[in-house]
PDB file of C-alpha atoms and ligand atoms in Angstrom:
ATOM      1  CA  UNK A   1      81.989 185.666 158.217  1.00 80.00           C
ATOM      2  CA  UNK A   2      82.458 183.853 161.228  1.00 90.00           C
ATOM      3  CA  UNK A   3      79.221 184.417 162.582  1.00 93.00           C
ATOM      4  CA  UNK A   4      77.700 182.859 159.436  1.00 96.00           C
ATOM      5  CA  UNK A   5      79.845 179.783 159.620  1.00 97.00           C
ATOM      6  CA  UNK A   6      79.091 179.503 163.413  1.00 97.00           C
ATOM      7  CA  UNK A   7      75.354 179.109 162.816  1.00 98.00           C
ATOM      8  CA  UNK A   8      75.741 176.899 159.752  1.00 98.00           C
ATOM      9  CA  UNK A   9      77.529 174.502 162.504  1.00 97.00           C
ATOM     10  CA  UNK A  10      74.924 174.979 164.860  1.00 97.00           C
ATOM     11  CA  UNK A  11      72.192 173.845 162.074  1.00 97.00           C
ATOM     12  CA  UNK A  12      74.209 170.747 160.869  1.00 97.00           C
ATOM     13  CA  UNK A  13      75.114 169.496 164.185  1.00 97.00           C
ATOM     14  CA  UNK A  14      71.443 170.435 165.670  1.00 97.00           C
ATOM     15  CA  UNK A  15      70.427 167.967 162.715  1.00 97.00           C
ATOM     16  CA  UNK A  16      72.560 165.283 163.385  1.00 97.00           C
ATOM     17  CA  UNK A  17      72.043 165.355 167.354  1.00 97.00           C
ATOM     18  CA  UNK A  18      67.539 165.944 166.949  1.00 97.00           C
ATOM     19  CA  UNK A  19      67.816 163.425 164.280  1.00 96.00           C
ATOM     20  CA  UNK A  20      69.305 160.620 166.521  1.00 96.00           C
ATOM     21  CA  UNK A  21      66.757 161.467 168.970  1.00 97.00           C
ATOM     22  CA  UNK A  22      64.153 161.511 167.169  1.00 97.00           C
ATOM     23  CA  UNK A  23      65.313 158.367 165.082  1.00 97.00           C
ATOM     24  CA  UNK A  24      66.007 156.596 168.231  1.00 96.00           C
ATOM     25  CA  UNK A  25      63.100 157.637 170.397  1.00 97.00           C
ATOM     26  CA  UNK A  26      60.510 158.622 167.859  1.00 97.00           C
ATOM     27  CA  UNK A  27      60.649 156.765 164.758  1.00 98.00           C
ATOM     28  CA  UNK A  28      61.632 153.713 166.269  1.00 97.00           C
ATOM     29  CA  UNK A  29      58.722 154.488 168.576  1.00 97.00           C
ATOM     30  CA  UNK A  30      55.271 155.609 168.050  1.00 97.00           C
ATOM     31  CA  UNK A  31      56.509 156.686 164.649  1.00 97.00           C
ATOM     32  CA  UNK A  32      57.400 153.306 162.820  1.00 97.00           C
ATOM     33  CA  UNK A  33      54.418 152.308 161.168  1.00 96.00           C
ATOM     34  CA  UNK A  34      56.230 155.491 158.591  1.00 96.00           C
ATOM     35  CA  UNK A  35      59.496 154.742 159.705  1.00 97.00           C
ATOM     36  CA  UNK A  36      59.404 151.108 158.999  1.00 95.00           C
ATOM     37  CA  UNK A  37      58.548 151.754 154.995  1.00 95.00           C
ATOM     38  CA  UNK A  38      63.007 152.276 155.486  1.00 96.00           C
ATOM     39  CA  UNK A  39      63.315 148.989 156.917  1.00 95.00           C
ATOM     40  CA  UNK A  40      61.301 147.110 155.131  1.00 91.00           C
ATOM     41  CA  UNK A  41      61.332 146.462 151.781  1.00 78.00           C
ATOM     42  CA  UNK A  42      58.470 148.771 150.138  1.00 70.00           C
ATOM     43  CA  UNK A  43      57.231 148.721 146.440  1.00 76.00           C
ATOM     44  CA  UNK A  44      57.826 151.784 144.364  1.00 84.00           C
ATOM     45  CA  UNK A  45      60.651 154.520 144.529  1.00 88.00           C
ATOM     46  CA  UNK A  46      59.730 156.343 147.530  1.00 94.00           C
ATOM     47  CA  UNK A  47      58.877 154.946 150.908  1.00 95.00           C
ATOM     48  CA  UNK A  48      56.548 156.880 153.295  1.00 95.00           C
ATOM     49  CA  UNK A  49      59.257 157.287 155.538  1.00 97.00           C
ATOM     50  CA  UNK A  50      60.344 159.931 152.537  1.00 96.00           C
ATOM     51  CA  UNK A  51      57.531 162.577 154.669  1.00 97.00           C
ATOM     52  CA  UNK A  52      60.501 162.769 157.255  1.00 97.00           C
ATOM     53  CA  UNK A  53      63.136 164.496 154.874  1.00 97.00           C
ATOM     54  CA  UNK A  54      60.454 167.193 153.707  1.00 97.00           C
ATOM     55  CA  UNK A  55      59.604 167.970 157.014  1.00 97.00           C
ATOM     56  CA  UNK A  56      63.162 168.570 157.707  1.00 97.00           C
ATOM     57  CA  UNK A  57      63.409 170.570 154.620  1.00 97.00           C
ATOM     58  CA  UNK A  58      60.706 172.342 155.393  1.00 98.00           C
ATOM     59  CA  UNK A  59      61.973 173.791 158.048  1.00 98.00           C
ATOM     60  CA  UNK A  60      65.140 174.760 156.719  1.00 98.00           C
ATOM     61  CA  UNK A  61      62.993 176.355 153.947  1.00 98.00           C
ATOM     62  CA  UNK A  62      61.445 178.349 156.221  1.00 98.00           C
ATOM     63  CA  UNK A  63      64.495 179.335 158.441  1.00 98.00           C
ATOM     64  CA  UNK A  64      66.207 180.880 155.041  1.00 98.00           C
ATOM     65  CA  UNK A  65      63.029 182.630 154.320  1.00 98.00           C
ATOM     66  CA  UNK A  66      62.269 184.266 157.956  1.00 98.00           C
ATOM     67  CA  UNK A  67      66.031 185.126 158.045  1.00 97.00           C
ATOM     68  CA  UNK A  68      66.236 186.367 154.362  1.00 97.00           C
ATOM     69  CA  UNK A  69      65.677 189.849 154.975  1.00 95.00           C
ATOM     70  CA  UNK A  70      68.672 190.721 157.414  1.00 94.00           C
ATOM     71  CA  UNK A  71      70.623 187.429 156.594  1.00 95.00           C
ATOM     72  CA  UNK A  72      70.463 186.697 160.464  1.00 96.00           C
ATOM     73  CA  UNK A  73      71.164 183.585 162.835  1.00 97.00           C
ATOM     74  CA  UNK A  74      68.271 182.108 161.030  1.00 98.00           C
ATOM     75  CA  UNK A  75      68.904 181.973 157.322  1.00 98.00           C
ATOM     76  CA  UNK A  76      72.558 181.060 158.670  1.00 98.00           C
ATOM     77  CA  UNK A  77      70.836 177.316 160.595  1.00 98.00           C
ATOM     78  CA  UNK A  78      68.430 177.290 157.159  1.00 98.00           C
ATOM     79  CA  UNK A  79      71.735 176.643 155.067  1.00 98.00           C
ATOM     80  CA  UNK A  80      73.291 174.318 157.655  1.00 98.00           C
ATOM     81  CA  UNK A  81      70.126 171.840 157.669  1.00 98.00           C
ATOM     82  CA  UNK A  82      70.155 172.259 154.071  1.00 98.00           C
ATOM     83  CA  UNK A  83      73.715 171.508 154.142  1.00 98.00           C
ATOM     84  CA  UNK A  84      73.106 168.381 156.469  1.00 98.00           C
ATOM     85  CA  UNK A  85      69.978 167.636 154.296  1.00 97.00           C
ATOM     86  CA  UNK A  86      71.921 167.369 151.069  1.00 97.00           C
ATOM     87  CA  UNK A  87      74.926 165.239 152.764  1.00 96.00           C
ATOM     88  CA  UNK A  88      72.690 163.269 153.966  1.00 96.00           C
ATOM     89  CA  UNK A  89      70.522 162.382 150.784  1.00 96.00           C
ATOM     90  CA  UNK A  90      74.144 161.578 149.508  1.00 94.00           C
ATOM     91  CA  UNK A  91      75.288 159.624 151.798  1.00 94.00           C
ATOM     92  CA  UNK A  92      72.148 157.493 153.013  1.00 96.00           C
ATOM     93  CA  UNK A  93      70.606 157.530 149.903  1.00 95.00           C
ATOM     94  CA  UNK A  94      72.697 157.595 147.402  1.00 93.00           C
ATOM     95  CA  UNK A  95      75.961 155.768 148.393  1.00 92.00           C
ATOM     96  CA  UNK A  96      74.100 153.472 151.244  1.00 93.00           C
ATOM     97  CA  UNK A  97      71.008 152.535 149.757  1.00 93.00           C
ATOM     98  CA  UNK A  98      71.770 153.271 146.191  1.00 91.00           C
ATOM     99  CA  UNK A  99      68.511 154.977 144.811  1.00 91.00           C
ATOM    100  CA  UNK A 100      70.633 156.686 142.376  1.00 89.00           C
ATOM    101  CA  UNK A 101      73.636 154.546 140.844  1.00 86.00           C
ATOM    102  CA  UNK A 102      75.920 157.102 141.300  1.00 81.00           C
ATOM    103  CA  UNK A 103      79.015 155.519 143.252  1.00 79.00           C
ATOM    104  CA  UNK A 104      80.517 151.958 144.262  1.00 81.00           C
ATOM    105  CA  UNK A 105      80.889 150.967 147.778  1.00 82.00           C
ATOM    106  CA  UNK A 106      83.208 153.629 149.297  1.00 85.00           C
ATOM    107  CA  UNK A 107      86.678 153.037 149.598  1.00 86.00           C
ATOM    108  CA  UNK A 108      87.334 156.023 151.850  1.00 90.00           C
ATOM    109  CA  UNK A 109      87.767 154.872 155.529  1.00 91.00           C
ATOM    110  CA  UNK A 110      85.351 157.438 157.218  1.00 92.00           C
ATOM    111  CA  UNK A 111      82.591 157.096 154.330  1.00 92.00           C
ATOM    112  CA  UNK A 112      83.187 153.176 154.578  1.00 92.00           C
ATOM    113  CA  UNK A 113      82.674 153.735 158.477  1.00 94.00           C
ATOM    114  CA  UNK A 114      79.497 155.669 158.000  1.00 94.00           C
ATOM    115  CA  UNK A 115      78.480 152.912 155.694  1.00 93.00           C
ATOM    116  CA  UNK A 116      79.283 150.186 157.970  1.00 93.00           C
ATOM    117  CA  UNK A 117      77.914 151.734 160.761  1.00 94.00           C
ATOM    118  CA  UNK A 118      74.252 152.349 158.764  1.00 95.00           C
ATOM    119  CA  UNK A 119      74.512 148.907 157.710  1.00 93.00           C
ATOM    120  CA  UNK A 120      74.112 147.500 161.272  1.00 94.00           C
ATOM    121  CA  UNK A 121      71.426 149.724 161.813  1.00 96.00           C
ATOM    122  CA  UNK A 122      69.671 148.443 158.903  1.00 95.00           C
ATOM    123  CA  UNK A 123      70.594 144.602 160.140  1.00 93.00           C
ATOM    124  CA  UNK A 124      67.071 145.024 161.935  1.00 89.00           C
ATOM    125  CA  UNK A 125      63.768 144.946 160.050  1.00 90.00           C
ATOM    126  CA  UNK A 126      62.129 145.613 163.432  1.00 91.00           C
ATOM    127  CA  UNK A 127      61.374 148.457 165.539  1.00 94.00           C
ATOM    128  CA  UNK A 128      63.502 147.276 168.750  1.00 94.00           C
ATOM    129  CA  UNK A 129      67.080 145.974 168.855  1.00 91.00           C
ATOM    130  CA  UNK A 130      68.521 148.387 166.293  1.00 92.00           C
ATOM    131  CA  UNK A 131      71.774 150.059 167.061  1.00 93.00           C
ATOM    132  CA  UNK A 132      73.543 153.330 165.550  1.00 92.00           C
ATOM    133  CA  UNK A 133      70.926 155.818 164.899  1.00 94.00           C
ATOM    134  CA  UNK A 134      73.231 158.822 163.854  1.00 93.00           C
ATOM    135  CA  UNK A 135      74.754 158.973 160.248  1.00 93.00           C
ATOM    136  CA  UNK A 136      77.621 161.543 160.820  1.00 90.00           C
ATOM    137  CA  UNK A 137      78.678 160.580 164.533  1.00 87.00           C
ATOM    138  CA  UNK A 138      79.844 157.009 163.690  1.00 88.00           C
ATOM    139  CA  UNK A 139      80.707 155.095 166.571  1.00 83.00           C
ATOM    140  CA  UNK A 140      84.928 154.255 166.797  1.00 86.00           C
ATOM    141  CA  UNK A 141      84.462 150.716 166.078  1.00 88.00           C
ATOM    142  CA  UNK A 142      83.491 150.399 162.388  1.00 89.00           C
ATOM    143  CA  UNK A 143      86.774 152.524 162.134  1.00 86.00           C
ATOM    144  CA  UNK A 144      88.258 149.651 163.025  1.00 80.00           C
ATOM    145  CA  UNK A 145      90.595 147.158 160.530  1.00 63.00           C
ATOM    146  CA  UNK A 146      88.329 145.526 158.088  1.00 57.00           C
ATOM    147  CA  UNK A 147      86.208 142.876 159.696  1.00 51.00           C
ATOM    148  CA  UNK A 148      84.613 139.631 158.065  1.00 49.00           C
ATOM    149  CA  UNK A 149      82.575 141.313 155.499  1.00 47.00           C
TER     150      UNK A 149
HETATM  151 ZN1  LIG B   1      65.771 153.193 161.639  1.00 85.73          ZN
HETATM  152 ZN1  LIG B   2      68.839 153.657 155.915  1.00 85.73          ZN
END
């Protein structure tokens, strides 16, 4: 099943390299008036910026469904941005922004870089000036020895 695998890579890492483009580029772009709804303190559980995430799973829902038949290349990427989808949600929403109580803050050194790492993203309320725009590709130094926290 190596062919499976390969393309489930090839959909996770196609999210995580199109999403810091388009988070970079896009939503800190012509697309924050819905991106900003994640900076900005919003009323309510869910924050227009939420459209992005559907979108996203939309296509992955589609991917599985076009490749369904002959369990090709496509339903393969389908299950690797749903994988990346699901980490994600995890990760950003759950453990960094806490919309479900699940966890504490992460003791683990790469999830505690990841959070770090979001953190400073999130250290701008604006649309310029904001740094680290991946979630998975965390840059070396928030691996770094504990800093002033
Ligand atoms: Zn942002
Ligand atoms: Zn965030």
């Amino acid at each position: 099943m190596i062919y499976a695998l390969l393309y489930i890579m090839v959909g996770f890492l196609a999210m995580e390299v199109s999403g810091w483009f388009i988070h970079k580029y896009l939503m800190h772009g012509i697309l924050w008036k819905i991106h900003k709804t994640h900076h900005q303190h919003s009323k309510g559980y869910f924050e227009l910026n939420d459209v992005f995430s559907l979108i996203f799973g939309g296509i992955a829902i589609t991917l599985i469904f076009l490749g369904l038949e002959n369990f090709d290349y496509r339903f393969w990427m389908g299950m690797g941005i749903s994988i990346y989808g699901m980490s994600y949600f995890f990760l950003h929403d759950v453990l960094i922004h806490r919309r479900l109580k699940f966890f504490g803050k992460p003791k683990n050194r790469f999830l505690s870089a990841i959070f770090k790492a979001h953190q400073a993203h999130h250290a701008s309320r604006f649309r310029d000036g904001s740094v680290s725009f991946g979630l998975f590709f965390v840059p070396f130094k928030y691996f770094k020895k504990k800093r002033d926290e």
